[in-house]
Amino acid sequence: MKTRQIVTLALITALNVAVARIFLIPVAFTHGNINLCDAGIVLAGLVFGVRSGALVGGLSGFLLDLFSGYPQYILFSLVIHGTQGALVGTAQTKSLKEQITGLWRSDRRFSWGIFYRR
């Protein structure tokens, strides 16, 4: 990775965490929240590839749970969002049909992780 790409990924991660923290939708039943964390993960995965998508996804989920006051879920978010970024990144060089399938797989795995971690 070059310095320029590292700085770009750091900015995407920081913006992703900031936007996800600002636009929180609380869910009373689970005492959790819904946020816009996936937007930056999908952006980084599709633009920069598997490794960068996993890095931005893992760091975004990690930092978001840390700042939101849910430290018990930090490791789960690191793995789940990192996997989501990596799966989205695999769709970078594929056809449109394969990209849509990859996005569906990543969202399905992400939903499974959210459902079973609480």
PDB file of C-alpha atoms in Angstrom:
ATOM      1  CA  MET A   1       0.000   0.000   0.000  1.00  0.00           C
ATOM      2  CA  LYS A   2       1.213   3.448  -0.828  1.00  0.00           C
ATOM      3  CA  THR A   3       1.000   6.392   1.536  1.00  0.00           C
ATOM      4  CA  ARG A   4      -1.718   8.041  -0.514  1.00  0.00           C
ATOM      5  CA  GLN A   5      -3.935   4.947  -0.346  1.00  0.00           C
ATOM      6  CA  ILE A   6      -3.368   4.568   3.412  1.00  0.00           C
ATOM      7  CA  VAL A   7      -4.388   8.192   3.972  1.00  0.00           C
ATOM      8  CA  THR A   8      -7.448   7.764   1.739  1.00  0.00           C
ATOM      9  CA  LEU A   9      -8.537   4.647   3.623  1.00  0.00           C
ATOM     10  CA  ALA A  10      -8.002   6.428   6.950  1.00  0.00           C
ATOM     11  CA  LEU A  11     -10.189   9.301   5.755  1.00  0.00           C
ATOM     12  CA  ILE A  12     -12.903   6.915   4.566  1.00  0.00           C
ATOM     13  CA  THR A  13     -12.781   5.132   7.937  1.00  0.00           C
ATOM     14  CA  ALA A  14     -12.958   8.405   9.875  1.00  0.00           C
ATOM     15  CA  LEU A  15     -15.835   9.727   7.752  1.00  0.00           C
ATOM     16  CA  ASN A  16     -17.619   6.399   8.001  1.00  0.00           C
ATOM     17  CA  VAL A  17     -17.428   6.389  11.800  1.00  0.00           C
ATOM     18  CA  ALA A  18     -18.445  10.060  12.029  1.00  0.00           C
ATOM     19  CA  VAL A  19     -21.461   9.657   9.726  1.00  0.00           C
ATOM     20  CA  ALA A  20     -22.514   6.432  11.451  1.00  0.00           C
ATOM     21  CA  ARG A  21     -22.291   8.145  14.862  1.00  0.00           C
ATOM     22  CA  ILE A  22     -24.296  11.183  13.730  1.00  0.00           C
ATOM     23  CA  PHE A  23     -27.127   9.287  12.042  1.00  0.00           C
ATOM     24  CA  LEU A  24     -28.116   6.746  14.696  1.00  0.00           C
ATOM     25  CA  ILE A  25     -31.526   5.129  14.755  1.00  0.00           C
ATOM     26  CA  PRO A  26     -32.106   3.561  18.202  1.00  0.00           C
ATOM     27  CA  VAL A  27     -33.799   0.183  18.452  1.00  0.00           C
ATOM     28  CA  ALA A  28     -35.561  -0.025  21.808  1.00  0.00           C
ATOM     29  CA  PHE A  29     -36.103  -3.775  21.881  1.00  0.00           C
ATOM     30  CA  THR A  30     -32.412  -4.702  21.562  1.00  0.00           C
ATOM     31  CA  HIS A  31     -30.938  -1.566  23.186  1.00  0.00           C
ATOM     32  CA  GLY A  32     -28.804  -1.220  20.057  1.00  0.00           C
ATOM     33  CA  ASN A  33     -28.948   1.040  17.034  1.00  0.00           C
ATOM     34  CA  ILE A  34     -29.002   1.078  13.263  1.00  0.00           C
ATOM     35  CA  ASN A  35     -26.453   3.271  11.489  1.00  0.00           C
ATOM     36  CA  LEU A  36     -24.923   4.032   8.104  1.00  0.00           C
ATOM     37  CA  CYS A  37     -21.673   2.126   8.662  1.00  0.00           C
ATOM     38  CA  ASP A  38     -22.168  -0.042   5.570  1.00  0.00           C
ATOM     39  CA  ALA A  39     -21.894   2.868   3.119  1.00  0.00           C
ATOM     40  CA  GLY A  40     -18.181   3.456   3.668  1.00  0.00           C
ATOM     41  CA  ILE A  41     -17.444  -0.260   3.789  1.00  0.00           C
ATOM     42  CA  VAL A  42     -19.086  -0.866   0.418  1.00  0.00           C
ATOM     43  CA  LEU A  43     -17.345   2.198  -1.043  1.00  0.00           C
ATOM     44  CA  ALA A  44     -13.893   1.075   0.092  1.00  0.00           C
ATOM     45  CA  GLY A  45     -14.478  -2.519  -0.986  1.00  0.00           C
ATOM     46  CA  LEU A  46     -15.680  -1.648  -4.469  1.00  0.00           C
ATOM     47  CA  VAL A  47     -13.114   1.071  -5.140  1.00  0.00           C
ATOM     48  CA  PHE A  48      -9.978  -0.338  -3.489  1.00  0.00           C
ATOM     49  CA  GLY A  49     -10.496  -4.104  -3.334  1.00  0.00           C
ATOM     50  CA  VAL A  50     -10.579  -6.963  -0.846  1.00  0.00           C
ATOM     51  CA  ARG A  51      -7.785  -5.975   1.519  1.00  0.00           C
ATOM     52  CA  SER A  52      -8.808  -2.341   1.780  1.00  0.00           C
ATOM     53  CA  GLY A  53     -12.490  -3.199   2.172  1.00  0.00           C
ATOM     54  CA  ALA A  54     -11.661  -5.575   5.021  1.00  0.00           C
ATOM     55  CA  LEU A  55      -9.442  -2.961   6.667  1.00  0.00           C
ATOM     56  CA  VAL A  56     -12.004  -0.162   6.476  1.00  0.00           C
ATOM     57  CA  GLY A  57     -14.824  -2.503   7.514  1.00  0.00           C
ATOM     58  CA  GLY A  58     -13.002  -3.928  10.495  1.00  0.00           C
ATOM     59  CA  LEU A  59     -11.730  -0.583  11.754  1.00  0.00           C
ATOM     60  CA  SER A  60     -15.074   1.139  11.228  1.00  0.00           C
ATOM     61  CA  GLY A  61     -17.003  -1.501  13.154  1.00  0.00           C
ATOM     62  CA  PHE A  62     -14.361  -1.587  15.879  1.00  0.00           C
ATOM     63  CA  LEU A  63     -14.241   2.178  16.376  1.00  0.00           C
ATOM     64  CA  LEU A  64     -17.984   2.627  16.092  1.00  0.00           C
ATOM     65  CA  ASP A  65     -18.685   0.134  18.864  1.00  0.00           C
ATOM     66  CA  LEU A  66     -15.913   1.644  20.960  1.00  0.00           C
ATOM     67  CA  PHE A  67     -17.305   5.186  20.639  1.00  0.00           C
ATOM     68  CA  SER A  68     -20.945   4.086  20.928  1.00  0.00           C
ATOM     69  CA  GLY A  69     -20.453   2.477  24.313  1.00  0.00           C
ATOM     70  CA  TYR A  70     -20.746  -1.167  23.252  1.00  0.00           C
ATOM     71  CA  PRO A  71     -17.270  -2.528  24.039  1.00  0.00           C
ATOM     72  CA  GLN A  72     -18.567  -6.077  24.483  1.00  0.00           C
ATOM     73  CA  TYR A  73     -19.290  -6.232  20.729  1.00  0.00           C
ATOM     74  CA  ILE A  74     -15.980  -4.798  19.466  1.00  0.00           C
ATOM     75  CA  LEU A  75     -14.426  -8.096  18.406  1.00  0.00           C
ATOM     76  CA  PHE A  76     -17.634  -9.298  16.755  1.00  0.00           C
ATOM     77  CA  SER A  77     -17.900  -6.067  14.769  1.00  0.00           C
ATOM     78  CA  LEU A  78     -14.247  -6.259  13.786  1.00  0.00           C
ATOM     79  CA  VAL A  79     -14.723  -9.728  12.283  1.00  0.00           C
ATOM     80  CA  ILE A  80     -18.220  -9.235  10.833  1.00  0.00           C
ATOM     81  CA  HIS A  81     -17.628  -5.837   9.210  1.00  0.00           C
ATOM     82  CA  GLY A  82     -14.155  -6.880   8.073  1.00  0.00           C
ATOM     83  CA  THR A  83     -15.625  -9.946   6.380  1.00  0.00           C
ATOM     84  CA  GLN A  84     -18.323  -7.795   4.837  1.00  0.00           C
ATOM     85  CA  GLY A  85     -15.700  -5.437   3.380  1.00  0.00           C
ATOM     86  CA  ALA A  86     -13.676  -8.343   2.030  1.00  0.00           C
ATOM     87  CA  LEU A  87     -16.719  -9.940   0.388  1.00  0.00           C
ATOM     88  CA  VAL A  88     -17.710  -6.653  -1.213  1.00  0.00           C
ATOM     89  CA  GLY A  89     -14.124  -6.200  -2.368  1.00  0.00           C
ATOM     90  CA  THR A  90     -14.222  -9.512  -4.230  1.00  0.00           C
ATOM     91  CA  ALA A  91     -16.852  -7.998  -6.517  1.00  0.00           C
ATOM     92  CA  GLN A  92     -14.478  -5.245  -7.665  1.00  0.00           C
ATOM     93  CA  THR A  93     -13.273  -6.865 -10.892  1.00  0.00           C
ATOM     94  CA  LYS A  94     -16.311  -8.970 -11.741  1.00  0.00           C
ATOM     95  CA  SER A  95     -19.331  -8.483 -13.973  1.00  0.00           C
ATOM     96  CA  LEU A  96     -22.431  -6.627 -12.781  1.00  0.00           C
ATOM     97  CA  LYS A  97     -24.284  -9.881 -12.052  1.00  0.00           C
ATOM     98  CA  GLU A  98     -21.367 -11.179  -9.966  1.00  0.00           C
ATOM     99  CA  GLN A  99     -21.112  -7.821  -8.158  1.00  0.00           C
ATOM    100  CA  ILE A 100     -24.788  -7.944  -7.173  1.00  0.00           C
ATOM    101  CA  THR A 101     -24.375 -11.530  -5.992  1.00  0.00           C
ATOM    102  CA  GLY A 102     -21.316 -10.528  -3.949  1.00  0.00           C
ATOM    103  CA  LEU A 103     -23.172  -7.648  -2.336  1.00  0.00           C
ATOM    104  CA  TRP A 104     -26.075  -9.967  -1.496  1.00  0.00           C
ATOM    105  CA  ARG A 105     -23.667 -12.482   0.085  1.00  0.00           C
ATOM    106  CA  SER A 106     -21.975  -9.807   2.167  1.00  0.00           C
ATOM    107  CA  ASP A 107     -25.275  -8.389   3.411  1.00  0.00           C
ATOM    108  CA  ARG A 108     -26.545 -11.870   4.250  1.00  0.00           C
ATOM    109  CA  ARG A 109     -23.409 -12.704   6.239  1.00  0.00           C
ATOM    110  CA  PHE A 110     -23.539  -9.303   7.936  1.00  0.00           C
ATOM    111  CA  SER A 111     -27.179  -9.823   8.920  1.00  0.00           C
ATOM    112  CA  TRP A 112     -26.385 -13.279  10.272  1.00  0.00           C
ATOM    113  CA  GLY A 113     -23.597 -11.860  12.421  1.00  0.00           C
ATOM    114  CA  ILE A 114     -25.748  -9.065  13.794  1.00  0.00           C
ATOM    115  CA  PHE A 115     -28.612 -11.449  14.560  1.00  0.00           C
ATOM    116  CA  TYR A 116     -26.490 -13.977  16.450  1.00  0.00           C
ATOM    117  CA  ARG A 117     -24.149 -11.630  18.319  1.00  0.00           C
ATOM    118  CA  ARG A 118     -26.826 -10.050  20.513  1.00  0.00           C
TER     119      ARG A 118
END
